[in-house]
mmCIF file of C-alpha atoms in Angstrom:
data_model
loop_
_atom_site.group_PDB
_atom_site.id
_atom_site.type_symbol
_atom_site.label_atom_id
_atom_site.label_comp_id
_atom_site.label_asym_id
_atom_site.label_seq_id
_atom_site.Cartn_x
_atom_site.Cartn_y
_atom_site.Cartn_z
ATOM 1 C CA UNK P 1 84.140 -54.701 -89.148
ATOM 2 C CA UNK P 2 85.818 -56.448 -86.429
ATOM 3 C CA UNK P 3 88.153 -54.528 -83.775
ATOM 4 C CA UNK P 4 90.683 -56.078 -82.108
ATOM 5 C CA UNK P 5 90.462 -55.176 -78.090
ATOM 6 C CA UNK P 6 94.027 -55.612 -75.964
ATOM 7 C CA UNK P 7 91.655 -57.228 -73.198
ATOM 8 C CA UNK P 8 89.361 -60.130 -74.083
ATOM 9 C CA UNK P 9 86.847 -59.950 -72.138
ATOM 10 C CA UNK P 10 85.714 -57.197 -69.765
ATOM 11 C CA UNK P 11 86.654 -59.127 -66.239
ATOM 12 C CA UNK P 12 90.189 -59.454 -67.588
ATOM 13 C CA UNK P 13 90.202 -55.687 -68.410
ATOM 14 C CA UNK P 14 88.771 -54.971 -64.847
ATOM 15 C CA UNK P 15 91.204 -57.460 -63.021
ATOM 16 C CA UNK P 16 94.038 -56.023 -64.530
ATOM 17 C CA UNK P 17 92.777 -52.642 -63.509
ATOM 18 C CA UNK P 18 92.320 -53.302 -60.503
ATOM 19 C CA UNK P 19 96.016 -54.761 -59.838
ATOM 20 C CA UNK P 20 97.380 -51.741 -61.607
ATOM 21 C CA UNK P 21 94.856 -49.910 -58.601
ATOM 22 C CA UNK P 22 96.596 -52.014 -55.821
ATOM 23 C CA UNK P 23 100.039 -51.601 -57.013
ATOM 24 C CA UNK P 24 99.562 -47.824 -57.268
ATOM 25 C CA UNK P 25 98.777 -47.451 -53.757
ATOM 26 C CA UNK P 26 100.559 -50.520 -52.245
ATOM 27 C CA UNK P 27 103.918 -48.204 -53.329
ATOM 28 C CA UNK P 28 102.319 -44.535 -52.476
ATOM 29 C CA UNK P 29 101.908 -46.196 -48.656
ATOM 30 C CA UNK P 30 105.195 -47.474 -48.510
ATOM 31 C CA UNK P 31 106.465 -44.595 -49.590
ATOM 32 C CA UNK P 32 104.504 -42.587 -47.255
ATOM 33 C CA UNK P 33 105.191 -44.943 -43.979
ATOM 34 C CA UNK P 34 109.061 -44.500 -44.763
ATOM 35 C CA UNK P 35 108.811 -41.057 -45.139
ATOM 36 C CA UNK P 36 106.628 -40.610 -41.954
ATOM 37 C CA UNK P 37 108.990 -42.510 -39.893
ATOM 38 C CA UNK P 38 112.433 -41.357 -40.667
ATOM 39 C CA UNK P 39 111.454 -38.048 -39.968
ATOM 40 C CA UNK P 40 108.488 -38.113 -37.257
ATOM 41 C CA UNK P 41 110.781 -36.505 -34.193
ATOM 42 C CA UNK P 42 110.729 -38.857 -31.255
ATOM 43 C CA UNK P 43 111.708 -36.414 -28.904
ATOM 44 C CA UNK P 44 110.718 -32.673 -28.629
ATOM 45 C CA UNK P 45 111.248 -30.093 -26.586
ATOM 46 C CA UNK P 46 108.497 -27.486 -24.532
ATOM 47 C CA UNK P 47 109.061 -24.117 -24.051
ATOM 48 C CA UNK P 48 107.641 -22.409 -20.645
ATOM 49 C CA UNK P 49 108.230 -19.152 -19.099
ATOM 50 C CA UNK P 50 108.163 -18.412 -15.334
ATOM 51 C CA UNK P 51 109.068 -15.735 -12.533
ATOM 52 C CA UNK P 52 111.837 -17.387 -10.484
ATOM 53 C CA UNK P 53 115.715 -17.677 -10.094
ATOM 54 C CA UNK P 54 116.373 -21.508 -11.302
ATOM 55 C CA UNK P 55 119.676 -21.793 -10.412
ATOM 56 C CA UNK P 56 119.107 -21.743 -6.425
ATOM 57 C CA UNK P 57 122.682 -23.270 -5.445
ATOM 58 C CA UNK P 58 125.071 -21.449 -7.516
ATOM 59 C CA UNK P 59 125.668 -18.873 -4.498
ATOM 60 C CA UNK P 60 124.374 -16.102 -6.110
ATOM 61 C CA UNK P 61 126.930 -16.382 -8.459
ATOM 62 C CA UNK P 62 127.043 -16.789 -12.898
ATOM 63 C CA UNK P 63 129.898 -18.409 -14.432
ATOM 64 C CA UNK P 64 131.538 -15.799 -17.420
ATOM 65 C CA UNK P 65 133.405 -16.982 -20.426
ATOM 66 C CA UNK P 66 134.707 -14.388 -22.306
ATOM 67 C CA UNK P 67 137.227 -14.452 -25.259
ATOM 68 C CA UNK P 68 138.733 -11.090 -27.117
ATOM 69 C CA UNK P 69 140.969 -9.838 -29.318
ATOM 70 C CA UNK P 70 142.760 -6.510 -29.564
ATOM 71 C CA UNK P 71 144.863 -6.452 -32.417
ATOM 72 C CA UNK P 72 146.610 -2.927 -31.395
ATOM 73 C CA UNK P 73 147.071 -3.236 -27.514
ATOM 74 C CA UNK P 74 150.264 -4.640 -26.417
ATOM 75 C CA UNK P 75 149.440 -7.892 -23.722
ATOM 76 C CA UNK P 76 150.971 -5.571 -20.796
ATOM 77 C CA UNK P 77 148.225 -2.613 -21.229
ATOM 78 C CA UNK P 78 145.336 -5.223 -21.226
ATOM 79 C CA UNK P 79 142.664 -5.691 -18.103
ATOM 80 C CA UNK P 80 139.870 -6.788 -16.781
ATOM 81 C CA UNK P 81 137.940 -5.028 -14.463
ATOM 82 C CA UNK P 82 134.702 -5.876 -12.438
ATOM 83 C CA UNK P 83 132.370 -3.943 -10.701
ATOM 84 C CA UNK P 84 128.492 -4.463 -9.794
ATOM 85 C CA UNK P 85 126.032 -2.606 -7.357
ATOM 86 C CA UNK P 86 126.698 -5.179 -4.136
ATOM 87 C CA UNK P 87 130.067 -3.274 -3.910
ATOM 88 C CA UNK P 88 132.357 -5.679 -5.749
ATOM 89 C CA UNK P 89 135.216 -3.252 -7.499
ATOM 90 C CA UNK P 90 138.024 -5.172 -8.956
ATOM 91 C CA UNK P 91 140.398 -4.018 -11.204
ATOM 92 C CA UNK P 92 143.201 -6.157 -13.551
ATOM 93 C CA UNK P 93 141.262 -9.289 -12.728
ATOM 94 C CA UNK P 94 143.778 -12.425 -13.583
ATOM 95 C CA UNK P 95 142.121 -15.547 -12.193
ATOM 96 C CA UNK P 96 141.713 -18.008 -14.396
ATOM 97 C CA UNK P 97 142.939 -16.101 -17.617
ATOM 98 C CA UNK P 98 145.189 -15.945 -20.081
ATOM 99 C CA UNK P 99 146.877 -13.414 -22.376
ATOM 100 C CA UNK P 100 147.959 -13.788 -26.126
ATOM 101 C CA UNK P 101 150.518 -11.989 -27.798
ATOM 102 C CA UNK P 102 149.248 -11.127 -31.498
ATOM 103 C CA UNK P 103 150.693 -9.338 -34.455
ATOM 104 C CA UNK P 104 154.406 -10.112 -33.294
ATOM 105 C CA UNK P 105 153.525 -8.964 -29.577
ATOM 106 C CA UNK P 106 151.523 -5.378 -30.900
ATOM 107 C CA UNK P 107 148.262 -6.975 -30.392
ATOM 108 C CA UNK P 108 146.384 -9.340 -27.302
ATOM 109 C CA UNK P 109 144.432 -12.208 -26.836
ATOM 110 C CA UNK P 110 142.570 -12.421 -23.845
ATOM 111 C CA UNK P 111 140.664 -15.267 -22.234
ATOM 112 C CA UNK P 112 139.184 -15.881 -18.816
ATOM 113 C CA UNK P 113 136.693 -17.547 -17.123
ATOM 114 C CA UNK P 114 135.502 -15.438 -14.277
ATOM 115 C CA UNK P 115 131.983 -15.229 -12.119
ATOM 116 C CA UNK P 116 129.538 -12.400 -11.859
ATOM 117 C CA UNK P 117 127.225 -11.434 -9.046
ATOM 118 C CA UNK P 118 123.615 -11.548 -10.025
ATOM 119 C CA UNK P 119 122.666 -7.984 -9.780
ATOM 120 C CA UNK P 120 123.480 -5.185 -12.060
ATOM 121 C CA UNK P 121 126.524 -4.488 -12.812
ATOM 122 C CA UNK P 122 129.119 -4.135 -15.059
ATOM 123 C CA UNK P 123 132.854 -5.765 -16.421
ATOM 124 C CA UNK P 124 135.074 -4.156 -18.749
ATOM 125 C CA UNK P 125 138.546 -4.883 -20.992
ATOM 126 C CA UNK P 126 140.570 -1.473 -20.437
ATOM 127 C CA UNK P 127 143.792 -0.014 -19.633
ATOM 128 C CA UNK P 128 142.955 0.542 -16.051
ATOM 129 C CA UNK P 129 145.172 -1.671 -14.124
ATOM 130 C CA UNK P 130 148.184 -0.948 -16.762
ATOM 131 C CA UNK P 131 151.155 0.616 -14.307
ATOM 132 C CA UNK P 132 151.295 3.428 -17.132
ATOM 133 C CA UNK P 133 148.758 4.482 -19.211
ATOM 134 C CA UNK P 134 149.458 4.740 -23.266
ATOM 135 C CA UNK P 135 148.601 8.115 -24.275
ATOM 136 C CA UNK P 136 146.701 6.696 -27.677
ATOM 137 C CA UNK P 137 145.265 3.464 -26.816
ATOM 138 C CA UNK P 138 143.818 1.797 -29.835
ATOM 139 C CA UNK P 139 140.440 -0.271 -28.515
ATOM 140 C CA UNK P 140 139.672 -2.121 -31.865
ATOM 141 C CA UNK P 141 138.500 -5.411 -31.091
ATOM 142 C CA UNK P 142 136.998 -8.521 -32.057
ATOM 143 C CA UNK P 143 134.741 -10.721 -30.040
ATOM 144 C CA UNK P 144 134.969 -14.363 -30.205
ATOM 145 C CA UNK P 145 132.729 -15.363 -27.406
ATOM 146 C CA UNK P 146 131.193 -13.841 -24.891
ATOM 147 C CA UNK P 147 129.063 -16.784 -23.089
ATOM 148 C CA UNK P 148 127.293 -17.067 -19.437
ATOM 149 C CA UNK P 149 126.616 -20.155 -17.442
ATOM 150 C CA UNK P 150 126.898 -23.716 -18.809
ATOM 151 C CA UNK P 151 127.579 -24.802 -22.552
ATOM 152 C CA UNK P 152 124.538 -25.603 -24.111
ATOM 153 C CA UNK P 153 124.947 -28.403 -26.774
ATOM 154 C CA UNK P 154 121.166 -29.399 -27.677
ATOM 155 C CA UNK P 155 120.004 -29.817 -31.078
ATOM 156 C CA UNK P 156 116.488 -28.599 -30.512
ATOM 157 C CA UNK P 157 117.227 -25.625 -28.746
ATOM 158 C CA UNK P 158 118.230 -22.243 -30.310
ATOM 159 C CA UNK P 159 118.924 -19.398 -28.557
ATOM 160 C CA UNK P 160 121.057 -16.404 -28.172
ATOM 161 C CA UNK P 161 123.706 -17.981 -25.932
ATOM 162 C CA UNK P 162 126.762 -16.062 -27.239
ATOM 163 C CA UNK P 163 124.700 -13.477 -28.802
ATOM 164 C CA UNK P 164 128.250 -11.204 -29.344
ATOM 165 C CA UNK P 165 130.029 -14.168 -30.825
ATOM 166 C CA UNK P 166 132.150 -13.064 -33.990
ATOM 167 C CA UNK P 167 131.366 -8.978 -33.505
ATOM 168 C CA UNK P 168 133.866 -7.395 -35.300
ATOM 169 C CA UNK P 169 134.902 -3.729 -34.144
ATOM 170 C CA UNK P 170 138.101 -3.063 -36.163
ATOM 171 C CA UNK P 171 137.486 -0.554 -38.422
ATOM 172 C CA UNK P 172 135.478 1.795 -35.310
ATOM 173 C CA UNK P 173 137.657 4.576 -34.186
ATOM 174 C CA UNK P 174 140.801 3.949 -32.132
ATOM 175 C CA UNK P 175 140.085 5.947 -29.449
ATOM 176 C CA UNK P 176 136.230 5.150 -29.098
ATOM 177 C CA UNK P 177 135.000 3.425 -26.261
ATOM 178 C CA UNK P 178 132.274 0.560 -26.477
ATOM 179 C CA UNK P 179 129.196 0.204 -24.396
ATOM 180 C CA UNK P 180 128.032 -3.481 -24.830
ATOM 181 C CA UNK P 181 124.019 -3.345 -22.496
ATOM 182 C CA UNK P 182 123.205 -6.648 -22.001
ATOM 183 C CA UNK P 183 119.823 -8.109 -20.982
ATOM 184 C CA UNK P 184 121.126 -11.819 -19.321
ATOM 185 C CA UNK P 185 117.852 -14.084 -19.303
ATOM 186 C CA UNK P 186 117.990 -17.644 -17.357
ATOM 187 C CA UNK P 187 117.979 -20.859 -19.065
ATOM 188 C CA UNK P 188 117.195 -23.936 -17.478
ATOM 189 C CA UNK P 189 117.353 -27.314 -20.064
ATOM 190 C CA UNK P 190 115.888 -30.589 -18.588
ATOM 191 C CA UNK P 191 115.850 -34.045 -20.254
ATOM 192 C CA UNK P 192 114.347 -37.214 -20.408
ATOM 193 C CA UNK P 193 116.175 -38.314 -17.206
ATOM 194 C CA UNK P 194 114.962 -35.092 -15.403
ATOM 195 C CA UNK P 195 118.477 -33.756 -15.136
ATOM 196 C CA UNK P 196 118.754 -30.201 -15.568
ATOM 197 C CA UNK P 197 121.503 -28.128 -16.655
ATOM 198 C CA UNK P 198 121.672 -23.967 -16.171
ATOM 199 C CA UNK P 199 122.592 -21.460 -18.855
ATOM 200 C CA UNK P 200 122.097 -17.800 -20.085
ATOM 201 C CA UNK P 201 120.935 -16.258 -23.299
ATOM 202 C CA UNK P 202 121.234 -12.598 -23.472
ATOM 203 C CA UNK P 203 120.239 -9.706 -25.886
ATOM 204 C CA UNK P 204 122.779 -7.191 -26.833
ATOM 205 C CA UNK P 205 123.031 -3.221 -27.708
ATOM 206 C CA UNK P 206 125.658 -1.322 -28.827
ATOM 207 C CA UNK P 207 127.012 2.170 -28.840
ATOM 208 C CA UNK P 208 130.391 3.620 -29.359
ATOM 209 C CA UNK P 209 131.452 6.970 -28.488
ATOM 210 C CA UNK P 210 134.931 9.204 -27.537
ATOM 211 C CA UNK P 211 134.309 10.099 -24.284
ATOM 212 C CA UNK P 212 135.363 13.351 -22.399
ATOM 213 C CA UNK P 213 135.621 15.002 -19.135
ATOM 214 C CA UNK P 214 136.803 18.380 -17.922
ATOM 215 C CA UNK P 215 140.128 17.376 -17.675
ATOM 216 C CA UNK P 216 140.193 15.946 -21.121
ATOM 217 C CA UNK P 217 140.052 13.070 -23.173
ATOM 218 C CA UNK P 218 138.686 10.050 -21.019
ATOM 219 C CA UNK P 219 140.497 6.416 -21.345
ATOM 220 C CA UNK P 220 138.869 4.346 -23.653
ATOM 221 C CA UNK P 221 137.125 0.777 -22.435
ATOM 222 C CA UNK P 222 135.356 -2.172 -23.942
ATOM 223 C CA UNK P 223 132.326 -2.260 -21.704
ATOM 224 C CA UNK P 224 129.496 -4.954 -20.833
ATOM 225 C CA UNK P 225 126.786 -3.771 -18.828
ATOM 226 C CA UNK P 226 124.609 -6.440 -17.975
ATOM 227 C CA UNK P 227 121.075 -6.797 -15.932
ATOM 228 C CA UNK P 228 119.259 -9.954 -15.356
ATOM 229 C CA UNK P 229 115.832 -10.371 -16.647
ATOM 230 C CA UNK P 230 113.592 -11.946 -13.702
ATOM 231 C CA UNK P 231 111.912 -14.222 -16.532
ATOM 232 C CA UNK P 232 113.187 -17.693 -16.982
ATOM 233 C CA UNK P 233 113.257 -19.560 -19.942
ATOM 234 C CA UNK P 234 112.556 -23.556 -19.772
ATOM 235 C CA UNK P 235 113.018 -26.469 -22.385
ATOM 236 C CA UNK P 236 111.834 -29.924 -20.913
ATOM 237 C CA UNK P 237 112.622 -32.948 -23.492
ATOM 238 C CA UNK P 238 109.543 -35.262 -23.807
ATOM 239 C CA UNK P 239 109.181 -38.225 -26.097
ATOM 240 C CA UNK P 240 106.631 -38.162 -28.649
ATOM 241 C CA UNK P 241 103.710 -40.133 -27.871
ATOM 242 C CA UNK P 242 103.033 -43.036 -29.919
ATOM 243 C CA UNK P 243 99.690 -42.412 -30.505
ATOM 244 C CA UNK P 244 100.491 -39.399 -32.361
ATOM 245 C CA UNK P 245 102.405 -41.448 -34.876
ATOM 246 C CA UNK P 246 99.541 -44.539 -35.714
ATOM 247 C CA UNK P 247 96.826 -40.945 -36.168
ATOM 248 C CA UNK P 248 100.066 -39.680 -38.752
ATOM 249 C CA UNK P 249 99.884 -42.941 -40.401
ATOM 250 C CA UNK P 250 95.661 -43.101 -40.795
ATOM 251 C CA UNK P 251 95.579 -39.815 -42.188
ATOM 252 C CA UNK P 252 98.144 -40.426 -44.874
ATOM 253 C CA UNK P 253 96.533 -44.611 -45.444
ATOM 254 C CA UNK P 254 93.068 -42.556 -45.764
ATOM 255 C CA UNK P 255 94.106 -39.875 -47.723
ATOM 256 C CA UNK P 256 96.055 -42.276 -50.421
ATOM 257 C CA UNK P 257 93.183 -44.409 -50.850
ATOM 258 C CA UNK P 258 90.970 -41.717 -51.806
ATOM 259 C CA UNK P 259 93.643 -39.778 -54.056
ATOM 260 C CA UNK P 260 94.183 -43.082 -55.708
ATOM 261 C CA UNK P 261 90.513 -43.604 -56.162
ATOM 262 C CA UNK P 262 89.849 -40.047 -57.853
ATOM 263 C CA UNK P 263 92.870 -40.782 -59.645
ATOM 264 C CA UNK P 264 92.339 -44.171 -60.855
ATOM 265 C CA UNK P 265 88.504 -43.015 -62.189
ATOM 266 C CA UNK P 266 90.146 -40.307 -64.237
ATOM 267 C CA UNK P 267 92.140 -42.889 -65.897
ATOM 268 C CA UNK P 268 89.945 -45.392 -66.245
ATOM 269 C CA UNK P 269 87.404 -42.627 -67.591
ATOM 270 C CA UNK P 270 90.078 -41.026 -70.007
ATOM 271 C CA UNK P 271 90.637 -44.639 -70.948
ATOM 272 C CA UNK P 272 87.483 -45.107 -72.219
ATOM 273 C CA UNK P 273 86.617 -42.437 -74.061
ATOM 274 C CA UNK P 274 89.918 -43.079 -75.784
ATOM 275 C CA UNK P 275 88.961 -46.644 -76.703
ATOM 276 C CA UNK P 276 85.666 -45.181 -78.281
ATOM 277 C CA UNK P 277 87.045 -42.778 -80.231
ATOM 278 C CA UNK P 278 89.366 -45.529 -81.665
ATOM 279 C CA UNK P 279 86.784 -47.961 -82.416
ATOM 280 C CA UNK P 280 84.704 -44.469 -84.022
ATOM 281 C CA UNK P 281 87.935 -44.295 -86.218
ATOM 282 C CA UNK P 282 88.212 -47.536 -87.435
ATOM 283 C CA UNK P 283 84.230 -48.214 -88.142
#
């Protein structure tokens, strides 16, 4: 009995094998170099940790941002106050701030810019420098941002740089105060140019508590207690080297060509055990 074969002749069944072989791969490569370099990052960054103060000509001094609302405290009652362990005592701080009315003038808004000392210390939002003191001051709050040094806008760094962003405080009790303890840790960012710029992360705890004295109840604050950490935190941008992206591409040419192989000989081996069991049929 005769069998018809599709391939006459067995180097037309090889040649056409092995251009099924080279097509295979010719597109897993392709796909694999345009994979490879659409995402291979040409920049990075490198993190390093040191003992020193980076930020040698700021005076001794770290620029504050802070933004909070108090949706119960009337504008009039609402203060800042500073005060930090070289002596600095300040109390209804107004430089550079601003106050917002909320809730049809029941509630505040207050934003400021302000510098801190770097040593210990402390600055609060309070009733202090009010001319009279409510007898019920409601201290619900919410923070929006709480942020030291300069704005930080780097897509490979992450980092606690307005680690109280977005707390929310207004269902705690009126009359609580809160203690914010801050641990304020130096950031320096350099790029490719060398240019560095100077921030702060921080880590944050939290307590709230009603406060009193022998005299009574004490006047409730919002307090931040803060403390540099003498470790500094470094990112330095570098550019990839190149050769890192030609070794990328050898491993993945290598690797191809032998998945393709192993591949290929299962098919071709499947193939022809199928052809025999054909031609076993039809004998």
């Amino acid at each position: 009995m005769t069998v018809n074969v599709m391939c006459k002749g067995h180097s037309n069944c090889l040649s056409k094998k092995n251009n099924n072989v080279l097509l295979i791969k010719s597109l897993v490569l392709v796909s694999a170099y345009l994979t490879i370099f659409s995402s291979f990052p040409v920049h990075s960054s490198v993190n390093e940790l040191y003992v020193d103060d980076p930020d040698k000509d700021s005076g001794g001094k770290i620029e504050v941002s802070l933004n909070i609302s108090l949706p119960n405290l009337h504008c009039d009652l609402v203060g800042l106050d500073i005060q930090d362990e070289m002596g600095r005592h300040e109390v209804g701080h107004i430089d550079n701030s601003m106050k917002i009315p909320l809730n049809q003038g029941d509630g505040c808004r207050f934003e400021g810019e302000f510098t801190i000392n770097k040593v210990p210390g402390n600055f609060h939002v309070s009733t202090h420098s009010a001319t009279a003191q409510p007898q019920s001051p409601d201290m619900t709050h919410t923070i929006h941002k709480l942020a030291f040094g300069e704005k930080l806008q780097v897509q490979n760094v992450k980092g606690a740089f307005n680690a109280l962003g977005g707390a929310d405080r207004l269902s705690s009790n009126p009359l609580a105060s809160h203690d914010y303890i801050l641990k304020i840790v130096p950031t320096v960012y350099e790029d490719l140019s060398g240019k560095q710029r100077f921030s702060y992360q921080y880590t944050v705890a939290n307590k709230e508590y009603v406060a009193y004295s022998h005299t009574g109840r004490i006047i409730p604050a919002i307090w931040f207690r803060y403390d540099l950490s003498p470790i500094t935190v470094k990112y330095t941008e570098k550019r990839q080297p190149f050769y890192r992206f030609i070794t990328t591409i050898c491993a993945i040419v290598g690797g191809t060509f032998t998945v393709a192989g192993i591949i290929d000989s299962c098919i071709f081996t499947a193939s022809e055990a199928w052809k025999k069991i054909q031609i076993g049929k039809m004998s």
